[in-house]
PDB file of C-alpha atoms in Angstrom:
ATOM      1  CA  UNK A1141       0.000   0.000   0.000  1.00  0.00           C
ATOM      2  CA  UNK A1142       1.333   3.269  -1.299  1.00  0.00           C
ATOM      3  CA  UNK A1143       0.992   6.691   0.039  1.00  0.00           C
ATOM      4  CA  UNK A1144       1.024  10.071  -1.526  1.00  0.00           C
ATOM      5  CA  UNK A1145       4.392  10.421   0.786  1.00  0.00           C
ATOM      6  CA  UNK A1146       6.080   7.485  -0.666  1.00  0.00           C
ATOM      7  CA  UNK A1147       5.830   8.277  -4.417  1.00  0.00           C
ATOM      8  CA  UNK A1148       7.031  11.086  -4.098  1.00  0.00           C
ATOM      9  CA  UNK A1149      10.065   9.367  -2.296  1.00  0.00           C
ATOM     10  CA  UNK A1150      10.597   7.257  -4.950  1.00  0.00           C
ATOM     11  CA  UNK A1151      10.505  10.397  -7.377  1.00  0.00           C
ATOM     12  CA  UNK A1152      13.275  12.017  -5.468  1.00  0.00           C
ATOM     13  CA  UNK A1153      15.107   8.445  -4.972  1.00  0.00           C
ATOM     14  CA  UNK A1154      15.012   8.374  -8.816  1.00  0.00           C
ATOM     15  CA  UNK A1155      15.755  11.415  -9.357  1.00  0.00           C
ATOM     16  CA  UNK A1156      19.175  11.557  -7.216  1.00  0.00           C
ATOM     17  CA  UNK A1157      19.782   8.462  -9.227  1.00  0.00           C
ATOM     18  CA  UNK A1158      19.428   9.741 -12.451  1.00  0.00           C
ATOM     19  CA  UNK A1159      21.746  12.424 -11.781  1.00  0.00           C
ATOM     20  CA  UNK A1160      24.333  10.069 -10.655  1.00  0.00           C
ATOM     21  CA  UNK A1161      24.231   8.131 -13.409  1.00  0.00           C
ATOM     22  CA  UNK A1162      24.266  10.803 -15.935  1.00  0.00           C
ATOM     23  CA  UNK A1163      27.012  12.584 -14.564  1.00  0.00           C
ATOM     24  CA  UNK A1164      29.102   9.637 -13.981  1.00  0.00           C
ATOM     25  CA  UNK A1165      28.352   8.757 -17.651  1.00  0.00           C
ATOM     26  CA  UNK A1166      29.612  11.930 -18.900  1.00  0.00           C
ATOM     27  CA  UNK A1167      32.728  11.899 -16.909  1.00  0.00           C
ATOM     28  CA  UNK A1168      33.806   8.099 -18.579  1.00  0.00           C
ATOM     29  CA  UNK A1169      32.240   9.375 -21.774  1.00  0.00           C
ATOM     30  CA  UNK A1170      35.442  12.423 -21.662  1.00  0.00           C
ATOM     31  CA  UNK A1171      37.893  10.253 -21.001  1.00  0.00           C
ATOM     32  CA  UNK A1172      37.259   7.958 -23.599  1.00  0.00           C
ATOM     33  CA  UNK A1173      36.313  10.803 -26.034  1.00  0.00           C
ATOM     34  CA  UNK A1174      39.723  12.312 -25.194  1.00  0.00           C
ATOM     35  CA  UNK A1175      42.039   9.361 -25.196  1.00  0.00           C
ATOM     36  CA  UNK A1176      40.507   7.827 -28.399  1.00  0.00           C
ATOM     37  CA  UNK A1177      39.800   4.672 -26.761  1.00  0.00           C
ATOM     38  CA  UNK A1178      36.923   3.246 -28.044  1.00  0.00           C
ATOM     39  CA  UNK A1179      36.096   2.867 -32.255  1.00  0.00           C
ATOM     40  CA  UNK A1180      33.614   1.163 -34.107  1.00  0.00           C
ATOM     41  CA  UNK A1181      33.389  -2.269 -34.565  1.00  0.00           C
ATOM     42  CA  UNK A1182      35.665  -2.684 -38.092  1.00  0.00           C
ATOM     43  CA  UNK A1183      36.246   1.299 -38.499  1.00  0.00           C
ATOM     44  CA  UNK A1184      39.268   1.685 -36.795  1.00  0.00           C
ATOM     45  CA  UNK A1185      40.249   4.877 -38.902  1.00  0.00           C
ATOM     46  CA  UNK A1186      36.881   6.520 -38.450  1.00  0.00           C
ATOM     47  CA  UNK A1187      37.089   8.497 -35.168  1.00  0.00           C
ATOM     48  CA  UNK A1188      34.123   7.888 -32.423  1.00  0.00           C
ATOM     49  CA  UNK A1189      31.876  11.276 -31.843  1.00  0.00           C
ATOM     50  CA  UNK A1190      31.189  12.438 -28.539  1.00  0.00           C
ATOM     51  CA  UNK A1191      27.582  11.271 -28.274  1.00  0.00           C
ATOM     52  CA  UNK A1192      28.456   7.705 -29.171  1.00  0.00           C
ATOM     53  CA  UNK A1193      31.051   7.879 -26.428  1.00  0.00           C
ATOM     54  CA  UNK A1194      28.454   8.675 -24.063  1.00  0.00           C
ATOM     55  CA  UNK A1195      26.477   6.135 -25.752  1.00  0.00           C
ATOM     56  CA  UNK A1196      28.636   3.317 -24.854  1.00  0.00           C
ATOM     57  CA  UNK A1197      29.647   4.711 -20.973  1.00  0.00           C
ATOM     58  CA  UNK A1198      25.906   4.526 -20.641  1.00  0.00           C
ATOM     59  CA  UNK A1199      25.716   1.036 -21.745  1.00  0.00           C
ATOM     60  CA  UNK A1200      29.384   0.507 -19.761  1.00  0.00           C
ATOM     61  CA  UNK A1201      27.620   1.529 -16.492  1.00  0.00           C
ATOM     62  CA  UNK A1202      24.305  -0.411 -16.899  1.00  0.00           C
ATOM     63  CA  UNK A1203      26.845  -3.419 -17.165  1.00  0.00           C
ATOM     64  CA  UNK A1204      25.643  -4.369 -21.235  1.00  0.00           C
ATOM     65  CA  UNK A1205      27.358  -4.344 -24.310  1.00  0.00           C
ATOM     66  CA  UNK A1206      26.172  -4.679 -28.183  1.00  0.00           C
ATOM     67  CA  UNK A1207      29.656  -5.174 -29.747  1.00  0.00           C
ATOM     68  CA  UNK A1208      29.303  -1.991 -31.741  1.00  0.00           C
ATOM     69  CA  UNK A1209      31.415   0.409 -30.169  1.00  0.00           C
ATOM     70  CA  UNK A1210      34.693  -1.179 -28.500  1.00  0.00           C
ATOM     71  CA  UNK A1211      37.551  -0.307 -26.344  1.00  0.00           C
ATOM     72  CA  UNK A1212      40.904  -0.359 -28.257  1.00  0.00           C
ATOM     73  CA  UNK A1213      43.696   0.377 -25.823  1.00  0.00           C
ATOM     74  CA  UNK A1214      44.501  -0.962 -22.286  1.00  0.00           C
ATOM     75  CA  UNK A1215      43.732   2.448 -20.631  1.00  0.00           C
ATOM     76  CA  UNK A1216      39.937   1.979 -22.010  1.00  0.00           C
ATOM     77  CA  UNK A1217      39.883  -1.494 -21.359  1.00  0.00           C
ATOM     78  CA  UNK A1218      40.776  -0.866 -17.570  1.00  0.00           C
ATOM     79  CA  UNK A1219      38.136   2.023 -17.825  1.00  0.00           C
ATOM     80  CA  UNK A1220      35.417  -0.340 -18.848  1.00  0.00           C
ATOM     81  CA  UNK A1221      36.663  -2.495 -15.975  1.00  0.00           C
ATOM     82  CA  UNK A1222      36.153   0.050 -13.685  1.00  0.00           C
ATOM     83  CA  UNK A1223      32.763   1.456 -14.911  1.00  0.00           C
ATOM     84  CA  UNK A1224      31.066  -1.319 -15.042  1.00  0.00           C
ATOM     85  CA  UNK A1225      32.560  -2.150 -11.522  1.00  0.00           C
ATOM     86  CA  UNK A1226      30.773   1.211 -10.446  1.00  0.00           C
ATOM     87  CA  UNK A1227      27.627   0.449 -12.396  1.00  0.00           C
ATOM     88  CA  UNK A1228      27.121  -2.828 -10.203  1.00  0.00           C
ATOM     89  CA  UNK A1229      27.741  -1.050  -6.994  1.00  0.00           C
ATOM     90  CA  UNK A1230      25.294   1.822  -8.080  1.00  0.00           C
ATOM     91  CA  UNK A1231      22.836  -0.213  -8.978  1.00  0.00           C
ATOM     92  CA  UNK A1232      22.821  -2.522  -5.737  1.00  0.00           C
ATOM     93  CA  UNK A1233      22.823   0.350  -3.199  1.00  0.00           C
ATOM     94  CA  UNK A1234      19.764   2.321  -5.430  1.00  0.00           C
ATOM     95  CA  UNK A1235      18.085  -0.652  -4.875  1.00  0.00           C
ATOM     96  CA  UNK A1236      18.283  -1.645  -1.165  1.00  0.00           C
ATOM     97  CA  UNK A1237      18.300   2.019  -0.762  1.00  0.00           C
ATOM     98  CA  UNK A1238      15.104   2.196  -2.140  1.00  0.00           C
ATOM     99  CA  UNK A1239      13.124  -0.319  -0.833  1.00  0.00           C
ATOM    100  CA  UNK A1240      14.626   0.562   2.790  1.00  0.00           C
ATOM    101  CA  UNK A1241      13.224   4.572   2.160  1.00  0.00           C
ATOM    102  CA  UNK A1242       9.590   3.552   1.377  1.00  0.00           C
ATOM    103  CA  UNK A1243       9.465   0.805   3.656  1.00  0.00           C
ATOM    104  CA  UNK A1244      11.160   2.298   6.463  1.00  0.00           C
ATOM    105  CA  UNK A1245       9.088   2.839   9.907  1.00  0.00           C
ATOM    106  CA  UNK A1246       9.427   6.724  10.300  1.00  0.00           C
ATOM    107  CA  UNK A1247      10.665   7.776  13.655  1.00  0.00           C
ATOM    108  CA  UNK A1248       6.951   9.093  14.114  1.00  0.00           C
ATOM    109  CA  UNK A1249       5.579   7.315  17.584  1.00  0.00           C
ATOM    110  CA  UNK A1250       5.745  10.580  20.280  1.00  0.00           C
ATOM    111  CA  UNK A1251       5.549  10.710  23.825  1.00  0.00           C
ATOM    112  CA  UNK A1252       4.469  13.785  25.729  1.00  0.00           C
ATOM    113  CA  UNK A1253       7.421  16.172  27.740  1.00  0.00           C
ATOM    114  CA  UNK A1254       5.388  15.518  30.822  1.00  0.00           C
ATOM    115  CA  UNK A1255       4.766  13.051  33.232  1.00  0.00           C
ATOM    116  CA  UNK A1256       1.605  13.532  35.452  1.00  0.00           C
ATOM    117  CA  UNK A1257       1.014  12.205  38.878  1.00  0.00           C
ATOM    118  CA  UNK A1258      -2.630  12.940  39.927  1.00  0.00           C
ATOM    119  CA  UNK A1259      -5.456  11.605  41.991  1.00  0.00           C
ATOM    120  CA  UNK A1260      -8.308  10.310  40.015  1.00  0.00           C
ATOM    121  CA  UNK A1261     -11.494   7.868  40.746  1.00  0.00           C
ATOM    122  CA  UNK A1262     -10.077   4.236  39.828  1.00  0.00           C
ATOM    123  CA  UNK A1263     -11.921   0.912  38.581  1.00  0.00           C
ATOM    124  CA  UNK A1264     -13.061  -0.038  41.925  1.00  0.00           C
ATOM    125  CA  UNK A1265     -14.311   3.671  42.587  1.00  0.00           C
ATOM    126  CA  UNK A1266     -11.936   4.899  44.986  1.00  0.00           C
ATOM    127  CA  UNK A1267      -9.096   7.722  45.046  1.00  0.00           C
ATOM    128  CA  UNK A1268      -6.053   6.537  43.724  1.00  0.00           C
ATOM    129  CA  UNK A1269      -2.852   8.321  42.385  1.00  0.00           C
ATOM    130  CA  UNK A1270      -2.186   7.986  38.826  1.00  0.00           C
ATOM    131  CA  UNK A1271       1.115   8.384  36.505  1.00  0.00           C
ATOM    132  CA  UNK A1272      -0.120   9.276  32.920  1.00  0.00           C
ATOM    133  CA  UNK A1273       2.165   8.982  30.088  1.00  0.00           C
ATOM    134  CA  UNK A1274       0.359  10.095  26.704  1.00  0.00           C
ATOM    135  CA  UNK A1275       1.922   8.307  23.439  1.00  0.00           C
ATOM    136  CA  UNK A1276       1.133   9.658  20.281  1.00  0.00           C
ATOM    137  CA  UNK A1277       1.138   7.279  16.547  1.00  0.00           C
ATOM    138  CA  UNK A1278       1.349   9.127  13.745  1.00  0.00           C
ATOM    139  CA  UNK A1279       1.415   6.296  11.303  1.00  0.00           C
ATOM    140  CA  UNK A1280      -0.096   3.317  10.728  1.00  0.00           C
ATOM    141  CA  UNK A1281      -1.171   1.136  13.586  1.00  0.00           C
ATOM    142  CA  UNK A1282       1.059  -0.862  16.103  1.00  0.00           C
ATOM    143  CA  UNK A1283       0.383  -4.085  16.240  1.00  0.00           C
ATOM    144  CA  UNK A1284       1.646  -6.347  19.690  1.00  0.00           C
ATOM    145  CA  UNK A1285       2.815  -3.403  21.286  1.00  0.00           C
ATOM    146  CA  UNK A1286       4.790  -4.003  24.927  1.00  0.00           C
ATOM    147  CA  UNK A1287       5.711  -1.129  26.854  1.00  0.00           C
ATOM    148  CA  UNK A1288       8.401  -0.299  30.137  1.00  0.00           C
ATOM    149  CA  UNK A1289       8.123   1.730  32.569  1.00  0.00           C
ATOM    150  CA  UNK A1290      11.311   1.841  34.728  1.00  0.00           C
ATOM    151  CA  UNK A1291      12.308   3.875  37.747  1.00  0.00           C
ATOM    152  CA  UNK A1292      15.391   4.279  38.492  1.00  0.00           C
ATOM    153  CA  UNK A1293      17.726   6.478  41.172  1.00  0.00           C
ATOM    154  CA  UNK A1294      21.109   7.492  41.260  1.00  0.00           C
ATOM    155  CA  UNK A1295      23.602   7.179  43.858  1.00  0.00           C
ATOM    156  CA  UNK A1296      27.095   7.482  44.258  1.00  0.00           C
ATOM    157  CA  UNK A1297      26.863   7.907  40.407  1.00  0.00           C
ATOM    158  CA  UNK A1298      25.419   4.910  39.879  1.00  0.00           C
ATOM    159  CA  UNK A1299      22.245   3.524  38.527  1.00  0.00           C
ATOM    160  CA  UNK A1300      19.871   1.723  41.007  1.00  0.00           C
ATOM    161  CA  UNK A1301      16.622   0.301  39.605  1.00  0.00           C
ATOM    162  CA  UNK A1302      13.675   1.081  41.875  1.00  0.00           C
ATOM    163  CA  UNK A1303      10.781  -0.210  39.980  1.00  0.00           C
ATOM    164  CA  UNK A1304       9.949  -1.841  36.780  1.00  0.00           C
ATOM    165  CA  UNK A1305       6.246  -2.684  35.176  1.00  0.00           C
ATOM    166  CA  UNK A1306       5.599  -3.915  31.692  1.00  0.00           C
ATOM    167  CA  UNK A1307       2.316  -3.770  29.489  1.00  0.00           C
ATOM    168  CA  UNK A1308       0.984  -5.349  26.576  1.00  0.00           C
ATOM    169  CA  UNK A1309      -1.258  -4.340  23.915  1.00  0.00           C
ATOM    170  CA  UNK A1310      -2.588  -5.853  21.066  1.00  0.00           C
ATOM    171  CA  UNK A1311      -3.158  -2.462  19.031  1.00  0.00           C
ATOM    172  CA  UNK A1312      -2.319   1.272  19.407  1.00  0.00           C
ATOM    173  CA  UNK A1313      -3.990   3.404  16.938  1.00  0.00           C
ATOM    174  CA  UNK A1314      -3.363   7.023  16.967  1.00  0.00           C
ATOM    175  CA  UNK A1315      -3.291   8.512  20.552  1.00  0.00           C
ATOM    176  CA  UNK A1316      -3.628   6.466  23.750  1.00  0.00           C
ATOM    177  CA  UNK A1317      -2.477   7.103  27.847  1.00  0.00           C
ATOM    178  CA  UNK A1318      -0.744   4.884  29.901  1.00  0.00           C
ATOM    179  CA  UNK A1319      -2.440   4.931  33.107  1.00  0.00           C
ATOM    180  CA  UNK A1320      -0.420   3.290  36.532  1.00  0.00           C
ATOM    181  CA  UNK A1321      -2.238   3.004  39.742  1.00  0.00           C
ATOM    182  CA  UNK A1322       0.389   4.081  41.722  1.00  0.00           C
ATOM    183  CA  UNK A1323      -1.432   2.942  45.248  1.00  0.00           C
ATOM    184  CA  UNK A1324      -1.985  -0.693  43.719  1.00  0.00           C
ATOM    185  CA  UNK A1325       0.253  -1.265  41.225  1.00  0.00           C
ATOM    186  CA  UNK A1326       3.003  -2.344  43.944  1.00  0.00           C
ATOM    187  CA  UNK A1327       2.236  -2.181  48.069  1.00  0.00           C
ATOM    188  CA  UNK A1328       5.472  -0.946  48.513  1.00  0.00           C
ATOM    189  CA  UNK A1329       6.326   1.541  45.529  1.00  0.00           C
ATOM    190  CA  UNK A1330       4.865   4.422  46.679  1.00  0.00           C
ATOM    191  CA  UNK A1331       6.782   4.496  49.967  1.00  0.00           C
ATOM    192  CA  UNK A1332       9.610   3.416  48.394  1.00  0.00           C
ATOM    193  CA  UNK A1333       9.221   6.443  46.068  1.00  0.00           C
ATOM    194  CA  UNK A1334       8.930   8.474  49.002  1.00  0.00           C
ATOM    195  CA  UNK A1335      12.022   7.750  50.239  1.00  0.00           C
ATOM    196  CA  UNK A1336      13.950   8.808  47.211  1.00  0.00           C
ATOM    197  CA  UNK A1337      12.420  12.375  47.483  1.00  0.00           C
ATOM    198  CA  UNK A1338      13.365  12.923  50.290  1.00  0.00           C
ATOM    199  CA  UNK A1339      16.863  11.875  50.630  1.00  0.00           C
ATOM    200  CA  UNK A1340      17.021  14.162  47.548  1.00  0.00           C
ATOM    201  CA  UNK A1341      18.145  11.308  45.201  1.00  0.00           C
ATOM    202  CA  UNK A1342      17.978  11.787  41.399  1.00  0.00           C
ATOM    203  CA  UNK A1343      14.612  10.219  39.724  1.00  0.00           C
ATOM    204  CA  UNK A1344      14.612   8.655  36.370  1.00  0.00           C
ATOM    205  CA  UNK A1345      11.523   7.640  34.585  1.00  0.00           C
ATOM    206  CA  UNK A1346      12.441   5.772  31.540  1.00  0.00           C
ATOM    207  CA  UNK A1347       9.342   4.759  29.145  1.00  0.00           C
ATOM    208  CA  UNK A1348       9.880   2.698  26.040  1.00  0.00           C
ATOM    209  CA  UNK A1349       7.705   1.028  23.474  1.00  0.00           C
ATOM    210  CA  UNK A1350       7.652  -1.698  21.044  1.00  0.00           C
ATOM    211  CA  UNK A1351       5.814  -3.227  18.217  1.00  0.00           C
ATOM    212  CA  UNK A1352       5.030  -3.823  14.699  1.00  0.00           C
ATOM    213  CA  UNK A1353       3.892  -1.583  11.832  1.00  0.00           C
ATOM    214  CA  UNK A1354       0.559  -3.166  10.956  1.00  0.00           C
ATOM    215  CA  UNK A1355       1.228  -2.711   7.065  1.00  0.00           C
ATOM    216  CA  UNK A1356       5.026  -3.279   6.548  1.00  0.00           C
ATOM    217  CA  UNK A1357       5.641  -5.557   9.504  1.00  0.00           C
ATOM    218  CA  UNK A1358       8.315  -3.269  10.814  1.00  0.00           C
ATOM    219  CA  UNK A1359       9.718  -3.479  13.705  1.00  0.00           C
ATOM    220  CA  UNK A1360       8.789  -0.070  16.186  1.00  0.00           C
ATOM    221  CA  UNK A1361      10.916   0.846  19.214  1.00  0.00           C
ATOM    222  CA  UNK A1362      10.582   4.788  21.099  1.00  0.00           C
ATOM    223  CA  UNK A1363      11.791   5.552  24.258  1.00  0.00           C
ATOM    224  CA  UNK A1364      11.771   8.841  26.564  1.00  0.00           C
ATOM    225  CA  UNK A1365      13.444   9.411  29.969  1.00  0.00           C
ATOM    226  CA  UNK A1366      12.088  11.780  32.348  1.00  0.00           C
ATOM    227  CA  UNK A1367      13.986  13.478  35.011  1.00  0.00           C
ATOM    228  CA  UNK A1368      12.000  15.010  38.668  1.00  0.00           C
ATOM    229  CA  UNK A1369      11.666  18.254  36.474  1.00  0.00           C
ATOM    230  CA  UNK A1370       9.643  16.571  34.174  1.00  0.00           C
ATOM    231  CA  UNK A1371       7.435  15.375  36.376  1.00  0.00           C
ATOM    232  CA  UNK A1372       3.966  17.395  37.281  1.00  0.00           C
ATOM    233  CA  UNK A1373       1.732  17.116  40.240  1.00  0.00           C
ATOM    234  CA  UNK A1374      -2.069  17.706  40.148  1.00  0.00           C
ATOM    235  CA  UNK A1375      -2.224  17.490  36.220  1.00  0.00           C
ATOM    236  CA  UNK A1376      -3.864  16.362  33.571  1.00  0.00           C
ATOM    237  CA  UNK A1377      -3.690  16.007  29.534  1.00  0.00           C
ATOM    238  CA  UNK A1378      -5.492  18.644  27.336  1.00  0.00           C
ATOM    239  CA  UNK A1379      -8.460  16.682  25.270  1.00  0.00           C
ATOM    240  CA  UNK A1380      -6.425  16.053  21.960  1.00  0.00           C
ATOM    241  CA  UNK A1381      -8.351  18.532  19.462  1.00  0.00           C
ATOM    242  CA  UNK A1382      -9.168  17.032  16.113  1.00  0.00           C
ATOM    243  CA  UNK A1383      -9.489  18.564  12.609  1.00  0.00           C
ATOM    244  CA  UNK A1384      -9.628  17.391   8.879  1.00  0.00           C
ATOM    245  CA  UNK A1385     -13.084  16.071   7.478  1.00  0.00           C
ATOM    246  CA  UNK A1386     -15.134  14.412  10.024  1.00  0.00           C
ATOM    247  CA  UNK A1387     -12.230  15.187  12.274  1.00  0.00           C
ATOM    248  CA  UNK A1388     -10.259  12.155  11.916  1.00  0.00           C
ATOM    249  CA  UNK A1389      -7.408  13.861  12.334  1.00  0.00           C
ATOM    250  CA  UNK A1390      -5.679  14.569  15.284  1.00  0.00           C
ATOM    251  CA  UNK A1391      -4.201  18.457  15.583  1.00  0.00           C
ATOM    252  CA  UNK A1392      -0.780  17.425  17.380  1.00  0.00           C
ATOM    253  CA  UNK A1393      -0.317  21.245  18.435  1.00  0.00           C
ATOM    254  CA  UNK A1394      -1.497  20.555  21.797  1.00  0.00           C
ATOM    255  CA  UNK A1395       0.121  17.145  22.214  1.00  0.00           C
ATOM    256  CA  UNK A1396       1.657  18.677  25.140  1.00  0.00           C
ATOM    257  CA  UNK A1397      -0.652  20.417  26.671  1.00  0.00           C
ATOM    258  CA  UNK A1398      -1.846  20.038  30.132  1.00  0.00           C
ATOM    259  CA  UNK A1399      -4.590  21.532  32.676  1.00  0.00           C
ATOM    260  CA  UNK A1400      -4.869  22.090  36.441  1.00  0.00           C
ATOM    261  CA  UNK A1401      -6.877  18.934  38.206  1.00  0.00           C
ATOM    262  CA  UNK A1402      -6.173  19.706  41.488  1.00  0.00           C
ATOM    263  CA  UNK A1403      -3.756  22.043  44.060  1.00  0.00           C
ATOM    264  CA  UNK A1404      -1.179  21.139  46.592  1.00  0.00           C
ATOM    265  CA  UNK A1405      -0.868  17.320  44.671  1.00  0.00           C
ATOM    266  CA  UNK A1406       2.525  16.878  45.537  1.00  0.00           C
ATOM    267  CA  UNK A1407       2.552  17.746  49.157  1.00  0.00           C
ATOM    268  CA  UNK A1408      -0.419  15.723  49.488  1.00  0.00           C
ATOM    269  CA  UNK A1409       0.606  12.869  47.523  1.00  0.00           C
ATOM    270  CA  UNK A1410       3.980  12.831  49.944  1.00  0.00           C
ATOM    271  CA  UNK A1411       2.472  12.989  53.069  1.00  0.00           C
ATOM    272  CA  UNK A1412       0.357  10.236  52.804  1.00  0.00           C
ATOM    273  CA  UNK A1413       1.933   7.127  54.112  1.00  0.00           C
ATOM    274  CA  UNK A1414       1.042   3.496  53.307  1.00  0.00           C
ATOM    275  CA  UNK A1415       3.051   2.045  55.781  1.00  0.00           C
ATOM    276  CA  UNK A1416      -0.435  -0.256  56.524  1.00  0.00           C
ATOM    277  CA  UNK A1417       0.166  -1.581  53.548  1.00  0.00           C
ATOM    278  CA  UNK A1418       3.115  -3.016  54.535  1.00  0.00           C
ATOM    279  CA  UNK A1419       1.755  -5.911  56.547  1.00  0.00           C
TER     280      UNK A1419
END
């Protein structure tokens, strides 16, 4: 399945090509020109014209020969050598190159700058503190998608993992949130999490995601790390506005964008203490 993107990146594929070819063609076409290497078949003693030189270096590079224009000398045979060397290697890197530019996954799958920690009405209808990531697919769908979420701290210059959770999903479309119940996701992570505030220890949010394109089978892999500054209490995502005809499109300008949900989030979501949970 084609799209209006990649035909036009195989016109400018082609046309890079073209211009490669031609000027290399010229360039051989000079030389042998110059250095009277090349003559008809059986007309030694008639001299070659210029466009029949750069008929046969055109022939040369494509790597095919009619036996009506010849190379006569050793410098033209080692210059036919060479050419259609270069022809070969031309045409085998167009090629791959080609099929890898249409096919190619486009580094298009987005997360947003923030992460939010807020306290929203869970599942099971009670108050619960939420970390929302919001991923954004601008291309086709991803198909058996698995995402990280890692916490990290740093000490002593060194890496300690805190917490790790994986997801899986069978599609992502165009926009989606990852959601983590941060009170029952793990009895001890929030306390835990606690702790790293406020020994002042460097947090590190890392969030990655994998899949499949759903039309060229490509593989998919983004990933974002966050740092304490990115982090915002009391938050929440804009609603993703939508234009286009029968607004199927999403307007990514406000990808980013988020809105108050509630004050003082972050001194309230440190000073409560789940050491009950701990039993």
């Amino acid at each position: 399945m084609f799209r209006n993107k990649d035909i036009k990146k195989v016109f400018i594929a082609i046309g890079v090509y073209s211009l490669v070819f031609l000027g290399l063609s010229l360039i051989f076409a000079l030389f042998y020109y110059f250095t009277d290497g090349i003559s008809y078949q059986g007309s030694l003693q008639l001299k070659i014209d210029f466009f029949d030189a750069l008929y046969f270096s055109m022939i040369s590079l494509f790597t095919i020969g009619y036996g009506d224009i010849y190379p006569i000398h050793d410098l033209s045979k080692n210059l036919v050598i060479i050419q259609g060397y270069i022809g070969i290697i031309l045409s085998s890197v167009f090629s791959s190159f080609l099929v890898y530019y249409i096919l190619k996954r486009p580094s298009n799958v987005v997360f947003t700058d923030k992460v939010l920690i807020s306290k929203r009405t869970d599942l099971a209808g009670e108050q619960s503190h939420f970390l929302s990531i919001r991923i954004g697919n601008k291309g086709a769908y991803i198909t058996n998608t698995q995402t990280n979420l890692d916490f990290y701290y740093e000490e002593d210059n060194e890496r300690h993992l805190l917490y790790s959770t994986r997801r899986e999903y069978p599609v992502i479309e165009q926009t989606w949130t990852f959601n983590m119940n941060m009170n029952k996701e793990n009895k001890y992570f929030h306390r835990k999490l606690k702790k790293i505030y406020n020994e002042d220890k460097e947090l590190i949010i890392k969030f990655s995601l994998t899949g499949f394109d759903s039309i060229n089978g490509n593989p998919i892999f983004a990933v974002k790390t966050y740092k304490e500054e990115n982090i915002e209490f009391g938050k929440g995502f804009k609603r993703l506005k939508r234009k286009g005809k029968n607004n199927k499109k999403i307007d990514w300008g406000n990808f980013n964008e988020i809105v108050d949900i509630e004050d003082d989030e972050k001194e309230n979501f440190f000073a409560l203490d789940n050491e009950e949970n701990e039993v």
